[in-house]
Short mmCIF file of C-alpha atoms in Angstrom, two decimals:
data_model
loop_
_atom_site.label_atom_id
_atom_site.label_comp_id
_atom_site.label_asym_id
_atom_site.label_seq_id
_atom_site.Cartn_x
_atom_site.Cartn_y
_atom_site.Cartn_z
CA MET A 1 57.35 44.51 235.36
CA LYS A 2 59.53 46.97 237.71
CA THR A 3 60.22 46.11 241.02
CA ARG A 4 62.21 48.67 242.53
CA ILE A 5 62.66 52.53 242.18
CA ASN A 6 65.59 54.32 241.83
CA PHE A 7 65.53 57.63 244.22
CA TYR A 8 69.01 58.26 243.88
CA GLN A 9 68.46 61.12 241.03
CA LYS A 10 70.72 62.38 238.68
CA SER A 11 71.68 65.64 241.04
CA LEU A 12 72.14 64.18 243.55
CA ARG A 13 74.78 61.47 242.05
CA VAL A 14 78.81 62.07 243.28
CA ARG A 15 80.40 64.60 240.68
CA ARG A 16 83.92 64.17 239.33
CA ASP A 17 86.14 67.08 240.25
CA PRO A 18 88.04 68.23 237.00
CA VAL A 19 91.31 69.22 238.78
CA PRO A 20 91.74 66.72 241.66
CA LEU A 21 93.82 68.06 244.79
CA GLN A 22 97.16 65.49 242.91
CA GLY A 23 96.70 66.97 240.05
CA MET A 24 97.35 70.98 241.46
CA LEU A 25 99.68 69.63 243.82
CA THR A 26 102.03 68.05 241.10
CA LEU A 27 101.08 71.34 239.19
CA TRP A 28 102.36 73.72 241.57
CA ILE A 29 105.92 71.36 242.68
CA GLY A 30 106.37 71.45 238.96
CA ALA A 31 105.62 75.78 239.38
CA LEU A 32 107.96 76.12 241.77
CA LEU A 33 110.64 73.20 240.30
CA ILE A 34 110.99 75.38 237.12
CA VAL A 35 111.27 79.07 239.36
CA ALA A 36 114.13 77.19 241.51
CA ILE A 37 116.10 76.44 238.63
CA THR A 38 115.92 78.94 236.73
CA TRP A 39 116.85 80.99 239.70
CA ALA A 40 119.65 79.09 240.38
CA PHE A 41 121.23 79.68 237.23
CA TYR A 42 120.49 83.23 237.51
CA ALA A 43 122.52 83.01 240.47
CA TYR A 44 125.44 80.93 238.85
CA LYS A 45 125.81 83.84 235.83
CA GLU A 46 125.76 86.41 238.76
CA HIS A 47 128.86 84.42 240.58
CA ALA A 48 130.31 84.40 237.50
CA ASN A 49 129.89 88.18 236.36
CA ASN A 50 131.47 88.84 239.89
CA LEU A 51 134.55 86.72 239.34
CA ASN A 52 135.90 88.25 236.18
CA LEU A 53 135.11 91.72 237.94
CA GLN A 54 137.07 90.89 241.08
CA GLN A 55 140.06 88.97 238.22
CA SER A 56 139.52 92.35 236.14
CA GLU A 57 139.98 94.48 239.72
CA VAL A 58 143.51 93.06 240.02
CA GLN A 59 144.62 92.52 236.85
CA LEU A 60 143.95 96.54 236.73
CA LYS A 61 145.60 97.10 239.92
CA LYS A 62 148.84 94.70 238.64
CA ALA A 63 149.11 96.96 235.21
CA LYS A 64 148.57 100.27 237.30
CA ALA A 65 151.65 99.21 239.34
CA GLN A 66 153.37 98.36 236.23
CA LEU A 67 152.83 102.08 235.00
CA GLN A 68 154.12 103.55 238.03
CA ILE A 69 157.44 101.43 238.07
CA ALA A 70 157.43 102.49 234.25
CA LYS A 71 157.23 106.38 235.25
CA GLN A 72 160.11 106.28 237.73
CA GLN A 73 162.12 104.34 235.42
CA LEU A 74 161.31 107.32 232.89
CA ALA A 75 162.44 109.94 235.54
CA GLU A 76 165.90 107.95 236.03
CA LYS A 77 166.83 107.38 232.21
CA GLN A 78 168.78 109.47 229.64
CA ASN A 79 167.82 107.34 227.02
CA LYS A 80 163.65 107.56 227.76
CA THR A 81 162.76 106.17 224.00
CA LEU A 82 162.30 102.66 224.87
CA LEU A 83 160.73 103.12 228.05
CA VAL A 84 158.46 106.03 226.70
CA ASN A 85 157.05 102.99 223.97
CA GLU A 86 156.67 100.65 227.07
CA LEU A 87 154.43 103.60 229.14
CA LYS A 88 152.28 103.77 225.53
CA THR A 89 151.58 100.30 225.40
CA LEU A 90 151.07 100.36 229.35
CA ARG A 91 148.30 103.29 229.22
CA GLN A 92 147.12 101.62 225.82
CA GLU A 93 146.61 98.19 228.28
CA ILE A 94 145.14 99.81 231.23
CA GLN A 95 142.34 102.03 228.75
CA HIS A 96 141.29 98.60 227.29
CA LYS A 97 141.30 96.89 230.42
CA GLN A 98 139.24 99.42 232.06
CA GLN A 99 136.59 99.44 229.19
CA PHE A 100 136.37 95.71 229.87
CA PHE A 101 135.62 96.23 233.49
CA ASN A 102 133.01 99.26 232.58
CA TYR A 103 131.38 97.01 230.07
CA LEU A 104 131.46 93.81 232.61
CA GLU A 105 130.00 96.23 235.50
CA LYS A 106 127.33 97.46 233.47
CA SER A 107 126.31 94.25 232.04
CA SER A 108 126.66 91.81 234.83
CA ALA A 109 122.91 90.42 234.52
CA GLN A 110 122.92 90.27 230.10
CA SER A 111 123.76 88.23 228.11
CA ILE A 112 127.65 88.36 226.59
CA THR A 113 127.39 85.46 224.43
CA ASP A 114 128.89 87.15 221.25
CA TYR A 115 130.91 89.65 223.28
CA ALA A 116 133.11 86.14 224.67
CA ASP A 117 133.03 84.73 221.02
CA VAL A 118 134.74 87.76 219.62
CA MET A 119 137.08 87.90 222.65
CA LYS A 120 137.92 84.27 222.50
CA ASP A 121 138.75 85.13 219.11
CA LEU A 122 140.99 88.31 219.18
CA ALA A 123 142.53 86.77 221.87
CA GLN A 124 143.33 83.24 219.92
CA TYR A 125 144.50 84.75 217.24
CA HIS A 126 146.54 87.94 218.57
CA GLU A 127 149.08 90.06 216.92
CA PRO A 128 151.53 91.29 219.26
CA ASN A 129 152.43 94.55 217.08
CA ILE A 130 148.88 95.56 217.40
CA TRP A 131 146.97 96.50 220.42
CA LEU A 132 143.08 97.77 220.25
CA THR A 133 142.35 99.92 222.42
CA GLU A 134 138.20 99.80 221.73
CA ILE A 135 135.61 97.22 220.64
CA LYS A 136 131.89 98.73 219.94
CA PHE A 137 128.99 96.60 219.12
CA VAL A 138 126.65 98.87 217.36
CA GLY A 139 123.22 97.30 215.48
CA GLN A 140 124.20 94.36 213.36
CA LYS A 141 128.23 95.56 213.50
CA VAL A 142 131.28 94.91 215.54
CA ILE A 143 133.55 97.83 215.28
CA LEU A 144 137.44 97.18 216.02
CA GLN A 145 139.85 100.43 217.05
CA GLY A 146 143.14 100.27 217.64
CA GLN A 147 146.51 100.72 217.02
CA THR A 148 150.18 99.53 215.48
CA LEU A 149 153.52 100.70 214.81
CA GLN A 150 153.99 99.17 211.33
CA SER A 151 150.51 98.85 209.33
CA LYS A 152 151.89 96.17 207.14
CA PHE A 153 151.55 93.98 210.45
CA LEU A 154 147.35 95.07 210.23
CA PRO A 155 146.49 92.59 206.49
CA ILE A 156 148.66 89.82 208.57
CA TRP A 157 145.92 90.14 211.48
CA PHE A 158 142.92 90.52 209.58
CA ASN A 159 143.62 86.92 207.20
CA ASN A 160 144.52 84.94 210.58
CA LEU A 161 141.36 86.32 212.18
CA LYS A 162 139.24 85.07 208.81
CA GLN A 163 140.08 81.77 210.56
CA SER A 164 138.64 81.88 213.34
CA PRO A 165 135.26 80.61 214.11
CA PHE A 166 133.26 83.80 214.98
CA PHE A 167 135.07 86.20 211.57
CA ALA A 168 135.38 83.47 209.20
CA ASP A 169 133.33 83.94 206.53
CA LYS A 170 133.18 88.02 207.28
CA GLU A 171 133.87 90.86 205.19
CA PHE A 172 135.66 93.67 206.78
CA SER A 173 133.46 96.26 205.93
CA VAL A 174 135.19 99.89 206.58
CA LEU A 175 138.70 100.39 207.16
CA GLU A 176 139.92 103.90 208.22
CA LEU A 177 144.05 104.03 208.79
CA SER A 178 145.78 107.03 209.85
CA THR A 179 149.58 107.84 211.14
CA LEU A 180 150.34 110.59 213.20
CA ASP A 181 153.54 110.61 215.43
CA GLY A 182 154.64 107.16 213.30
CA ILE A 183 151.68 105.50 214.82
CA SER A 184 149.14 104.02 212.54
CA GLU A 185 145.36 104.06 214.30
CA PHE A 186 142.85 101.48 212.26
CA ASN A 187 138.96 101.33 212.61
CA VAL A 188 137.31 98.62 210.79
CA ALA A 189 133.86 96.88 210.99
CA THR A 190 132.49 93.91 210.13
CA ASP A 191 128.85 92.03 210.42
CA LEU A 192 127.75 90.08 213.35
CA ARG A 193 124.64 88.12 211.42
CA ASN A 194 125.32 85.00 210.67
CA GLU A 195 126.36 84.59 206.31
CA GLU A 196 125.56 81.64 204.20
CA VAL A 197 127.99 79.48 203.73
CA LYS A 198 128.71 79.35 199.99
CA PRO A 199 129.17 75.85 198.31
#
């Protein structure tokens, strides 16, 4: 036999909040932390790129000062052959550094992983008798253009490059070589895609 009546109906009961205040606060704090970490990372990358730009500007100024000194010495000397070669080398260095400076200026907010790997390997396996005048990334290829006084150093340089981490197991697909006034100009391209390691 029923002795009590329940007037506390289902519609009057307290409903559980599906999104409590504590959960919302935790979610917002987590989102703000992710935004702050991402912003800090990009600010760090921007700062590092600015430092690279400043170093490039200093190197460019030094190279221009050396070029001016070489021009003055060239005007004073009777035997100008050695100074002409030094002048050409300095001009090539200035051109290369100017291209590198322009590239850093345009891509300060972009990823430069592939370019950095190529530059690291080119610096590590540098051949003194070869100087590069241009580096291009075209699609999935990297194109290297440069000059040398003796073309016999090109195969040595290619073999050394194949020992580097970036150029390992890659073939140079294009090779153009032309000689003008005793200076050999070359143009070589290779694939950027990772190739399968042969067993």
